[in-house]
């Protein structure tokens, strides 16, 4: 019986290992104080080699990177989320469209103004889609919370 269970376990391991979900993008979320009431909220994506993450204005076809911010009466967003990174543009025959995307790393920055002196959090989520030369992974959503304000 032990031999049978051991054989089954060894047979099942490669199947379970291949079923792991790929996650070629790692996100980090930070804030940077600009002045007494202004902060930059940074969402930095580190992308594995061979993969690319679509811009907020990606083109026709793929799901663009987008941000949703939870309403907070102590925080006001100033303008749109900016993208800092090397933007690539190329025609993608799979989507039959010129697409905009990032490789390696990209930093998305939202400037916010904090009302009063209380410490609070900027919360929200980022939805994104990544592709390589052979496949696209389904869109994914990652939640975040970044501290701003206070001393």
CSV table of N, CA and C in Angstrom, one decimal:
chain,number,residue,atom,x,y,z
A,1,UNK,N,0.8,-1.2,0.0
A,1,UNK,CA,0.0,0.0,0.0
A,1,UNK,C,0.9,1.3,0.0
A,2,UNK,N,2.0,1.2,0.8
A,2,UNK,CA,2.8,2.4,0.9
A,2,UNK,C,3.5,2.7,-0.5
A,3,UNK,N,3.9,1.6,-1.2
A,3,UNK,CA,4.5,1.7,-2.5
A,3,UNK,C,3.5,2.3,-3.5
A,4,UNK,N,2.3,1.9,-3.4
A,4,UNK,CA,1.2,2.5,-4.3
A,4,UNK,C,1.0,3.9,-4.1
A,5,UNK,N,0.9,4.4,-2.8
A,5,UNK,CA,0.8,5.8,-2.5
A,5,UNK,C,2.0,6.6,-2.9
A,6,UNK,N,3.2,6.0,-2.7
A,6,UNK,CA,4.4,6.7,-3.1
A,6,UNK,C,4.4,6.9,-4.6
A,7,UNK,N,4.1,5.9,-5.3
A,7,UNK,CA,4.1,5.9,-6.8
A,7,UNK,C,3.0,7.0,-7.3
A,8,UNK,N,1.9,7.0,-6.7
A,8,UNK,CA,0.8,8.0,-7.0
A,8,UNK,C,1.3,9.4,-6.7
A,9,UNK,N,1.9,9.6,-5.6
A,9,UNK,CA,2.4,10.9,-5.2
A,9,UNK,C,3.5,11.4,-6.2
A,10,UNK,N,4.4,10.5,-6.6
A,10,UNK,CA,5.5,10.9,-7.5
A,10,UNK,C,4.9,11.2,-8.9
A,11,UNK,N,3.9,10.4,-9.3
A,11,UNK,CA,3.2,10.6,-10.6
A,11,UNK,C,2.5,12.0,-10.6
A,12,UNK,N,1.9,12.3,-9.5
A,12,UNK,CA,1.0,13.5,-9.4
A,12,UNK,C,1.9,14.8,-9.3
A,13,UNK,N,3.1,14.8,-8.8
A,13,UNK,CA,3.9,16.0,-8.6
A,13,UNK,C,4.1,16.8,-9.9
A,14,UNK,N,4.6,16.2,-11.0
A,14,UNK,CA,4.8,17.0,-12.2
A,14,UNK,C,3.5,17.6,-12.7
A,15,UNK,N,2.3,17.0,-12.5
A,15,UNK,CA,1.1,17.5,-12.9
A,15,UNK,C,0.7,18.7,-12.1
A,16,UNK,N,0.9,18.6,-10.8
A,16,UNK,CA,0.6,19.7,-9.9
A,16,UNK,C,1.6,20.9,-10.1
A,17,UNK,N,2.8,20.6,-10.4
A,17,UNK,CA,3.8,21.6,-10.6
A,17,UNK,C,3.5,22.4,-11.9
A,18,UNK,N,3.1,21.7,-12.9
A,18,UNK,CA,2.8,22.4,-14.2
A,18,UNK,C,1.5,23.2,-14.1
A,19,UNK,N,0.7,23.0,-13.1
A,19,UNK,CA,-0.6,23.7,-12.9
A,19,UNK,C,-0.4,25.0,-12.2
A,20,UNK,N,0.8,25.4,-11.8
A,20,UNK,CA,1.0,26.7,-11.1
A,20,UNK,C,0.7,27.8,-12.1
A,21,UNK,N,0.1,28.8,-11.5
A,21,UNK,CA,-0.3,30.0,-12.3
A,21,UNK,C,0.9,30.9,-12.5
A,22,UNK,N,1.2,31.3,-13.8
A,22,UNK,CA,2.3,32.2,-14.1
A,22,UNK,C,1.9,33.6,-13.6
A,23,UNK,N,2.9,34.2,-13.0
A,23,UNK,CA,2.8,35.6,-12.5
A,23,UNK,C,4.0,36.4,-12.9
A,24,UNK,N,4.1,36.8,-14.2
A,24,UNK,CA,5.3,37.5,-14.6
A,24,UNK,C,5.4,39.0,-14.2
A,25,UNK,N,4.5,39.5,-13.5
A,25,UNK,CA,4.6,40.9,-13.0
A,25,UNK,C,4.5,41.0,-11.5
A,26,UNK,N,5.5,41.7,-10.9
A,26,UNK,CA,5.5,41.9,-9.5
A,26,UNK,C,5.3,43.4,-9.3
A,27,UNK,N,4.3,43.7,-8.4
A,27,UNK,CA,4.0,45.1,-8.1
A,27,UNK,C,4.5,45.6,-6.8
A,28,UNK,N,4.9,46.8,-6.7
A,28,UNK,CA,5.3,47.5,-5.4
A,28,UNK,C,4.6,48.8,-5.4
A,29,UNK,N,4.1,49.2,-4.2
A,29,UNK,CA,3.3,50.4,-4.0
A,29,UNK,C,3.9,51.3,-2.9
A,30,UNK,N,4.3,52.5,-3.2
A,30,UNK,CA,4.9,53.4,-2.3
A,30,UNK,C,4.3,54.8,-2.4
A,31,UNK,N,4.7,55.7,-1.4
A,31,UNK,CA,4.3,57.1,-1.6
A,31,UNK,C,5.5,57.9,-1.3
A,32,UNK,N,5.6,59.1,-1.9
A,32,UNK,CA,6.7,60.0,-1.8
A,32,UNK,C,6.1,61.4,-1.5
A,33,UNK,N,6.6,62.0,-0.4
A,33,UNK,CA,6.1,63.3,0.0
A,33,UNK,C,6.7,64.4,-0.9
A,34,UNK,N,5.9,65.2,-1.5
A,34,UNK,CA,6.4,66.3,-2.4
A,34,UNK,C,6.5,67.6,-1.6
A,35,UNK,N,5.4,67.9,-0.8
A,35,UNK,CA,5.4,69.1,0.1
A,35,UNK,C,4.4,68.7,1.2
A,36,UNK,N,4.1,69.8,2.0
A,36,UNK,CA,3.3,69.5,3.2
A,36,UNK,C,2.0,68.8,2.9
A,37,UNK,N,1.3,69.0,1.8
A,37,UNK,CA,0.0,68.4,1.5
A,37,UNK,C,0.0,67.5,0.2
A,38,UNK,N,1.1,67.5,-0.5
A,38,UNK,CA,1.1,66.8,-1.8
A,38,UNK,C,2.0,65.5,-1.7
A,39,UNK,N,1.5,64.4,-2.2
A,39,UNK,CA,2.2,63.2,-2.3
A,39,UNK,C,2.1,62.6,-3.7
A,40,UNK,N,3.1,61.8,-4.0
A,40,UNK,CA,3.0,61.0,-5.2
A,40,UNK,C,2.8,59.5,-4.8
A,41,UNK,N,1.8,58.9,-5.4
A,41,UNK,CA,1.6,57.4,-5.1
A,41,UNK,C,2.2,56.7,-6.3
A,42,UNK,N,3.2,55.8,-6.0
A,42,UNK,CA,3.9,55.1,-7.1
A,42,UNK,C,3.5,53.6,-7.1
A,43,UNK,N,3.1,53.2,-8.3
A,43,UNK,CA,2.8,51.8,-8.5
A,43,UNK,C,3.8,51.3,-9.5
A,44,UNK,N,4.8,50.5,-9.1
A,44,UNK,CA,5.9,50.1,-9.9
A,44,UNK,C,5.7,48.6,-10.3
A,45,UNK,N,5.7,48.4,-11.6
A,45,UNK,CA,5.6,47.0,-12.1
A,45,UNK,C,7.0,46.5,-12.6
A,46,UNK,N,7.4,45.4,-12.1
A,46,UNK,CA,8.6,44.8,-12.5
A,46,UNK,C,8.2,43.5,-13.3
A,47,UNK,N,8.6,43.5,-14.6
A,47,UNK,CA,8.1,42.6,-15.6
A,47,UNK,C,9.2,41.6,-16.0
A,48,UNK,N,8.9,40.3,-15.9
A,48,UNK,CA,9.9,39.3,-16.3
A,48,UNK,C,10.3,39.4,-17.7
A,49,UNK,N,11.5,39.0,-18.0
A,49,UNK,CA,12.0,39.0,-19.4
A,49,UNK,C,11.1,38.3,-20.3
A,50,UNK,N,10.8,38.8,-21.5
A,50,UNK,CA,10.0,38.1,-22.5
A,50,UNK,C,8.5,38.5,-22.4
A,51,UNK,N,8.1,39.1,-21.4
A,51,UNK,CA,6.7,39.6,-21.2
A,51,UNK,C,6.6,41.1,-21.3
A,52,UNK,N,5.4,41.5,-21.7
A,52,UNK,CA,5.2,43.0,-21.7
A,52,UNK,C,3.8,43.3,-21.1
A,53,UNK,N,3.7,44.5,-20.5
A,53,UNK,CA,2.6,45.0,-19.8
A,53,UNK,C,2.0,46.1,-20.6
A,54,UNK,N,0.7,46.1,-20.8
A,54,UNK,CA,0.1,47.2,-21.7
A,54,UNK,C,0.0,48.5,-21.0
A,55,UNK,N,0.1,49.6,-21.8
A,55,UNK,CA,0.0,50.9,-21.3
A,55,UNK,C,-1.5,51.2,-21.0
A,56,UNK,N,-1.8,52.4,-20.4
A,56,UNK,CA,-3.1,52.8,-20.1
A,56,UNK,C,-3.9,53.1,-21.4
A,57,UNK,N,-3.2,53.5,-22.4
A,57,UNK,CA,-3.8,53.7,-23.7
A,57,UNK,C,-3.1,52.7,-24.6
A,58,UNK,N,-3.5,51.4,-24.5
A,58,UNK,CA,-2.8,50.3,-25.2
A,58,UNK,C,-3.0,50.2,-26.7
A,59,UNK,N,-4.2,50.6,-27.1
A,59,UNK,CA,-4.6,50.3,-28.5
A,59,UNK,C,-5.8,49.4,-28.5
A,60,UNK,N,-6.2,49.0,-29.7
A,60,UNK,CA,-7.3,48.1,-29.8
A,60,UNK,C,-7.0,46.6,-29.5
A,61,UNK,N,-7.7,46.0,-28.6
A,61,UNK,CA,-7.5,44.6,-28.4
A,61,UNK,C,-7.3,44.2,-27.0
A,62,UNK,N,-6.1,44.4,-26.5
A,62,UNK,CA,-5.8,43.9,-25.1
A,62,UNK,C,-6.4,44.8,-24.0
A,63,UNK,N,-6.4,44.2,-22.8
A,63,UNK,CA,-6.9,45.0,-21.7
A,63,UNK,C,-5.8,46.0,-21.3
A,64,UNK,N,-6.1,47.3,-21.3
A,64,UNK,CA,-5.1,48.2,-20.9
A,64,UNK,C,-4.9,48.2,-19.4
A,65,UNK,N,-3.8,48.7,-18.9
A,65,UNK,CA,-3.6,48.9,-17.5
A,65,UNK,C,-4.5,50.0,-17.0
A,66,UNK,N,-5.2,49.8,-15.9
A,66,UNK,CA,-6.1,50.8,-15.4
A,66,UNK,C,-6.1,50.8,-13.9
A,67,UNK,N,-6.4,52.0,-13.3
A,67,UNK,CA,-6.4,52.1,-11.9
A,67,UNK,C,-7.7,52.6,-11.4
A,68,UNK,N,-8.2,52.0,-10.2
A,68,UNK,CA,-9.4,52.4,-9.6
A,68,UNK,C,-8.9,52.8,-8.2
A,69,UNK,N,-9.4,54.0,-7.7
A,69,UNK,CA,-9.0,54.5,-6.4
A,69,UNK,C,-10.3,54.6,-5.6
A,70,UNK,N,-10.2,54.0,-4.4
A,70,UNK,CA,-11.3,54.0,-3.4
A,70,UNK,C,-11.5,55.5,-2.9
A,71,UNK,N,-12.8,55.9,-2.8
A,71,UNK,CA,-13.0,57.3,-2.4
A,71,UNK,C,-12.5,57.5,-1.0
A,72,UNK,N,-11.9,58.6,-0.7
A,72,UNK,CA,-11.4,58.9,0.6
A,72,UNK,C,-11.6,60.4,0.8
A,73,UNK,N,-12.4,60.9,1.7
A,73,UNK,CA,-12.7,62.3,1.9
A,73,UNK,C,-11.5,63.1,2.2
A,74,UNK,N,-10.4,62.5,2.7
A,74,UNK,CA,-9.2,63.2,3.0
A,74,UNK,C,-8.2,63.4,1.9
A,75,UNK,N,-8.5,62.7,0.8
A,75,UNK,CA,-7.5,62.7,-0.4
A,75,UNK,C,-8.2,63.1,-1.7
A,76,UNK,N,-7.5,63.9,-2.4
A,76,UNK,CA,-8.0,64.3,-3.8
A,76,UNK,C,-6.9,64.0,-4.8
A,77,UNK,N,-7.3,63.3,-5.8
A,77,UNK,CA,-6.3,63.0,-6.9
A,77,UNK,C,-6.2,64.2,-7.8
A,78,UNK,N,-4.9,64.5,-8.2
A,78,UNK,CA,-4.6,65.6,-9.0
A,78,UNK,C,-4.2,65.1,-10.4
A,79,UNK,N,-5.1,65.3,-11.4
A,79,UNK,CA,-4.9,64.8,-12.7
A,79,UNK,C,-4.9,63.3,-12.9
A,80,UNK,N,-4.4,62.9,-14.0
A,80,UNK,CA,-4.4,61.4,-14.3
A,80,UNK,C,-3.1,60.7,-13.9
A,81,UNK,N,-3.2,59.4,-13.9
A,81,UNK,CA,-2.0,58.6,-13.6
A,81,UNK,C,-1.0,58.7,-14.7
A,82,UNK,N,0.2,59.1,-14.3
A,82,UNK,CA,1.3,59.2,-15.3
A,82,UNK,C,2.1,58.0,-15.4
A,83,UNK,N,2.7,57.7,-16.6
A,83,UNK,CA,3.5,56.5,-16.8
A,83,UNK,C,5.0,56.9,-17.0
A,84,UNK,N,5.9,56.3,-16.3
A,84,UNK,CA,7.3,56.6,-16.4
A,84,UNK,C,8.0,55.3,-16.7
A,85,UNK,N,8.5,55.2,-18.0
A,85,UNK,CA,9.1,54.0,-18.4
A,85,UNK,C,9.4,54.1,-19.9
A,86,UNK,N,10.1,53.1,-20.5
A,86,UNK,CA,10.3,53.1,-21.9
A,86,UNK,C,9.1,52.5,-22.6
A,87,UNK,N,8.3,53.4,-23.3
A,87,UNK,CA,7.1,53.0,-24.0
A,87,UNK,C,7.5,52.4,-25.3
A,88,UNK,N,7.0,51.2,-25.6
A,88,UNK,CA,7.3,50.5,-26.9
A,88,UNK,C,6.0,50.6,-27.7
A,89,UNK,N,6.1,50.8,-29.0
A,89,UNK,CA,4.9,50.7,-29.9
A,89,UNK,C,5.3,49.8,-31.0
A,90,UNK,N,4.3,48.8,-31.3
A,90,UNK,CA,4.5,47.9,-32.4
A,90,UNK,C,3.2,47.4,-32.9
A,91,UNK,N,3.2,47.0,-34.1
A,91,UNK,CA,2.0,46.4,-34.7
A,91,UNK,C,1.9,44.9,-34.2
A,92,UNK,N,0.8,44.5,-33.7
A,92,UNK,CA,0.6,43.1,-33.2
A,92,UNK,C,-0.4,42.5,-34.1
A,93,UNK,N,0.0,41.4,-34.8
A,93,UNK,CA,-0.9,40.8,-35.8
A,93,UNK,C,-2.0,40.0,-35.1
A,94,UNK,N,-1.8,39.6,-33.9
A,94,UNK,CA,-2.8,38.9,-33.2
A,94,UNK,C,-4.0,39.8,-32.9
A,95,UNK,N,-3.8,41.0,-32.5
A,95,UNK,CA,-4.8,42.0,-32.2
A,95,UNK,C,-5.1,42.9,-33.5
A,96,UNK,N,-4.3,42.7,-34.5
A,96,UNK,CA,-4.4,43.5,-35.7
A,96,UNK,C,-4.5,45.0,-35.4
A,97,UNK,N,-3.5,45.5,-34.6
A,97,UNK,CA,-3.5,46.8,-34.1
A,97,UNK,C,-2.1,47.2,-33.6
A,98,UNK,N,-1.9,48.5,-33.7
A,98,UNK,CA,-0.6,49.0,-33.1
A,98,UNK,C,-0.8,49.2,-31.6
A,99,UNK,N,0.1,48.5,-30.8
A,99,UNK,CA,-0.1,48.5,-29.4
A,99,UNK,C,1.0,49.2,-28.7
A,100,UNK,N,0.7,49.7,-27.5
A,100,UNK,CA,1.7,50.4,-26.7
A,100,UNK,C,1.9,49.6,-25.4
A,101,UNK,N,3.1,49.3,-25.0
A,101,UNK,CA,3.4,48.5,-23.9
A,101,UNK,C,4.8,48.8,-23.3
A,102,UNK,N,5.0,48.2,-22.1
A,102,UNK,CA,6.3,48.3,-21.4
A,102,UNK,C,6.9,47.0,-21.2
A,103,UNK,N,8.2,47.0,-21.2
A,103,UNK,CA,9.0,45.8,-20.8
A,103,UNK,C,9.9,46.1,-19.6
A,104,UNK,N,10.3,45.1,-18.9
A,104,UNK,CA,11.2,45.2,-17.7
A,104,UNK,C,10.6,45.9,-16.5
A,105,UNK,N,10.3,47.3,-16.7
A,105,UNK,CA,9.8,48.0,-15.5
A,105,UNK,C,9.0,49.2,-16.0
A,106,UNK,N,8.0,49.6,-15.3
A,106,UNK,CA,7.3,50.9,-15.5
A,106,UNK,C,6.8,51.4,-14.2
A,107,UNK,N,6.8,52.7,-14.0
A,107,UNK,CA,6.3,53.3,-12.8
A,107,UNK,C,5.1,54.2,-13.1
A,108,UNK,N,4.0,53.8,-12.5
A,108,UNK,CA,2.8,54.6,-12.6
A,108,UNK,C,2.7,55.6,-11.4
A,109,UNK,N,2.4,56.9,-11.7
A,109,UNK,CA,2.5,57.9,-10.6
A,109,UNK,C,1.2,58.7,-10.6
A,110,UNK,N,0.5,58.7,-9.4
A,110,UNK,CA,-0.7,59.5,-9.2
A,110,UNK,C,-0.3,60.5,-8.1
A,111,UNK,N,-0.5,61.8,-8.5
A,111,UNK,CA,-0.3,62.9,-7.5
A,111,UNK,C,-1.6,63.1,-6.7
A,112,UNK,N,-1.5,63.2,-5.4
A,112,UNK,CA,-2.7,63.4,-4.6
A,112,UNK,C,-2.4,64.5,-3.6
A,113,UNK,N,-3.5,65.2,-3.2
A,113,UNK,CA,-3.4,66.2,-2.2
A,113,UNK,C,-4.2,65.7,-0.9
A,114,UNK,N,-3.5,65.8,0.2
A,114,UNK,CA,-4.1,65.4,1.5
A,114,UNK,C,-4.7,66.6,2.2
A,115,UNK,N,-6.0,66.5,2.6
A,115,UNK,CA,-6.6,67.6,3.3
A,115,UNK,C,-6.4,67.4,4.8
A,116,UNK,N,-6.0,68.4,5.5
A,116,UNK,CA,-5.7,68.3,6.9
A,116,UNK,C,-4.3,67.7,7.2
A,117,UNK,N,-4.1,67.4,8.4
A,117,UNK,CA,-2.8,66.8,8.8
A,117,UNK,C,-2.8,65.4,9.3
A,118,UNK,N,-4.0,64.8,9.1
A,118,UNK,CA,-4.2,63.4,9.6
A,118,UNK,C,-3.5,62.4,8.6
A,119,UNK,N,-3.0,61.3,9.2
A,119,UNK,CA,-2.5,60.2,8.4
A,119,UNK,C,-3.6,59.4,7.8
A,120,UNK,N,-3.5,59.0,6.6
A,120,UNK,CA,-4.6,58.2,5.9
A,120,UNK,C,-4.0,57.3,4.9
A,121,UNK,N,-4.8,56.6,4.2
A,121,UNK,CA,-4.3,55.7,3.1
A,121,UNK,C,-5.0,56.0,1.8
A,122,UNK,N,-4.2,55.8,0.7
A,122,UNK,CA,-4.7,55.8,-0.6
A,122,UNK,C,-4.9,54.3,-1.0
A,123,UNK,N,-6.1,53.9,-1.2
A,123,UNK,CA,-6.4,52.5,-1.5
A,123,UNK,C,-7.0,52.4,-2.9
A,124,UNK,N,-6.8,51.3,-3.5
A,124,UNK,CA,-7.4,51.0,-4.8
A,124,UNK,C,-7.0,49.7,-5.4
A,125,UNK,N,-7.1,49.6,-6.7
A,125,UNK,CA,-6.6,48.4,-7.4
A,125,UNK,C,-6.1,48.8,-8.8
A,126,UNK,N,-5.3,47.9,-9.3
A,126,UNK,CA,-4.8,48.0,-10.7
A,126,UNK,C,-5.2,46.8,-11.4
A,127,UNK,N,-5.7,47.0,-12.6
A,127,UNK,CA,-6.1,45.9,-13.5
A,127,UNK,C,-5.1,45.9,-14.7
A,128,UNK,N,-4.6,44.8,-15.0
A,128,UNK,CA,-3.6,44.7,-16.1
A,128,UNK,C,-3.6,43.4,-16.8
A,129,UNK,N,-3.0,43.4,-18.0
A,129,UNK,CA,-2.8,42.2,-18.8
A,129,UNK,C,-1.4,42.1,-19.3
A,130,UNK,N,-0.8,40.9,-19.4
A,130,UNK,CA,0.5,40.7,-19.9
A,130,UNK,C,0.5,39.7,-21.0
A,131,UNK,N,1.4,39.8,-21.9
A,131,UNK,CA,1.5,38.9,-23.0
A,131,UNK,C,3.0,38.6,-23.3
A,132,UNK,N,3.3,37.5,-23.9
A,132,UNK,CA,4.7,37.3,-24.4
A,132,UNK,C,4.5,37.0,-25.9
A,133,UNK,N,5.5,36.4,-26.5
A,133,UNK,CA,5.4,36.2,-28.0
A,133,UNK,C,4.4,35.1,-28.4
A,134,UNK,N,4.0,34.3,-27.4
A,134,UNK,CA,3.1,33.1,-27.7
A,134,UNK,C,1.8,33.2,-27.1
A,135,UNK,N,1.6,33.9,-26.0
A,135,UNK,CA,0.3,33.8,-25.2
A,135,UNK,C,0.1,35.1,-24.5
A,136,UNK,N,-1.2,35.3,-24.1
A,136,UNK,CA,-1.6,36.4,-23.2
A,136,UNK,C,-2.2,35.7,-22.0
A,137,UNK,N,-1.9,36.2,-20.8
A,137,UNK,CA,-2.6,35.8,-19.6
A,137,UNK,C,-3.8,36.5,-19.4
A,138,UNK,N,-4.8,35.9,-18.7
A,138,UNK,CA,-6.1,36.7,-18.5
A,138,UNK,C,-5.8,37.9,-17.6
A,139,UNK,N,-6.6,38.9,-17.8
A,139,UNK,CA,-6.4,40.2,-17.0
A,139,UNK,C,-6.5,39.8,-15.5
A,140,UNK,N,-5.7,40.6,-14.7
A,140,UNK,CA,-5.6,40.3,-13.3
A,140,UNK,C,-5.8,41.7,-12.6
A,141,UNK,N,-6.3,41.6,-11.4
A,141,UNK,CA,-6.5,42.8,-10.6
A,141,UNK,C,-5.7,42.6,-9.2
A,142,UNK,N,-4.9,43.6,-8.9
A,142,UNK,CA,-4.2,43.6,-7.6
A,142,UNK,C,-4.6,44.9,-6.8
A,143,UNK,N,-4.9,44.6,-5.5
A,143,UNK,CA,-5.3,45.7,-4.6
A,143,UNK,C,-4.1,46.3,-4.0
A,144,UNK,N,-4.2,47.6,-3.6
A,144,UNK,CA,-3.1,48.2,-2.9
A,144,UNK,C,-3.6,49.2,-1.8
A,145,UNK,N,-2.8,49.6,-0.9
A,145,UNK,CA,-3.0,50.6,0.1
A,145,UNK,C,-1.7,51.2,0.5
A,146,UNK,N,-1.6,52.6,0.3
A,146,UNK,CA,-0.4,53.3,0.6
A,146,UNK,C,-0.7,54.4,1.6
A,147,UNK,N,0.2,54.5,2.6
A,147,UNK,CA,0.0,55.6,3.6
A,147,UNK,C,0.5,56.9,3.1
A,148,UNK,N,-0.3,58.0,3.4
A,148,UNK,CA,0.0,59.4,3.1
A,148,UNK,C,-0.4,60.2,4.2
A,149,UNK,N,0.1,61.4,4.3
A,149,UNK,CA,-0.3,62.4,5.3
A,149,UNK,C,0.3,62.1,6.7
A,150,UNK,N,-0.1,62.8,7.7
A,150,UNK,CA,0.5,62.7,9.0
A,150,UNK,C,1.9,63.3,9.0
A,151,UNK,N,2.6,63.0,10.1
A,151,UNK,CA,4.0,63.6,10.2
A,151,UNK,C,5.0,62.9,9.5
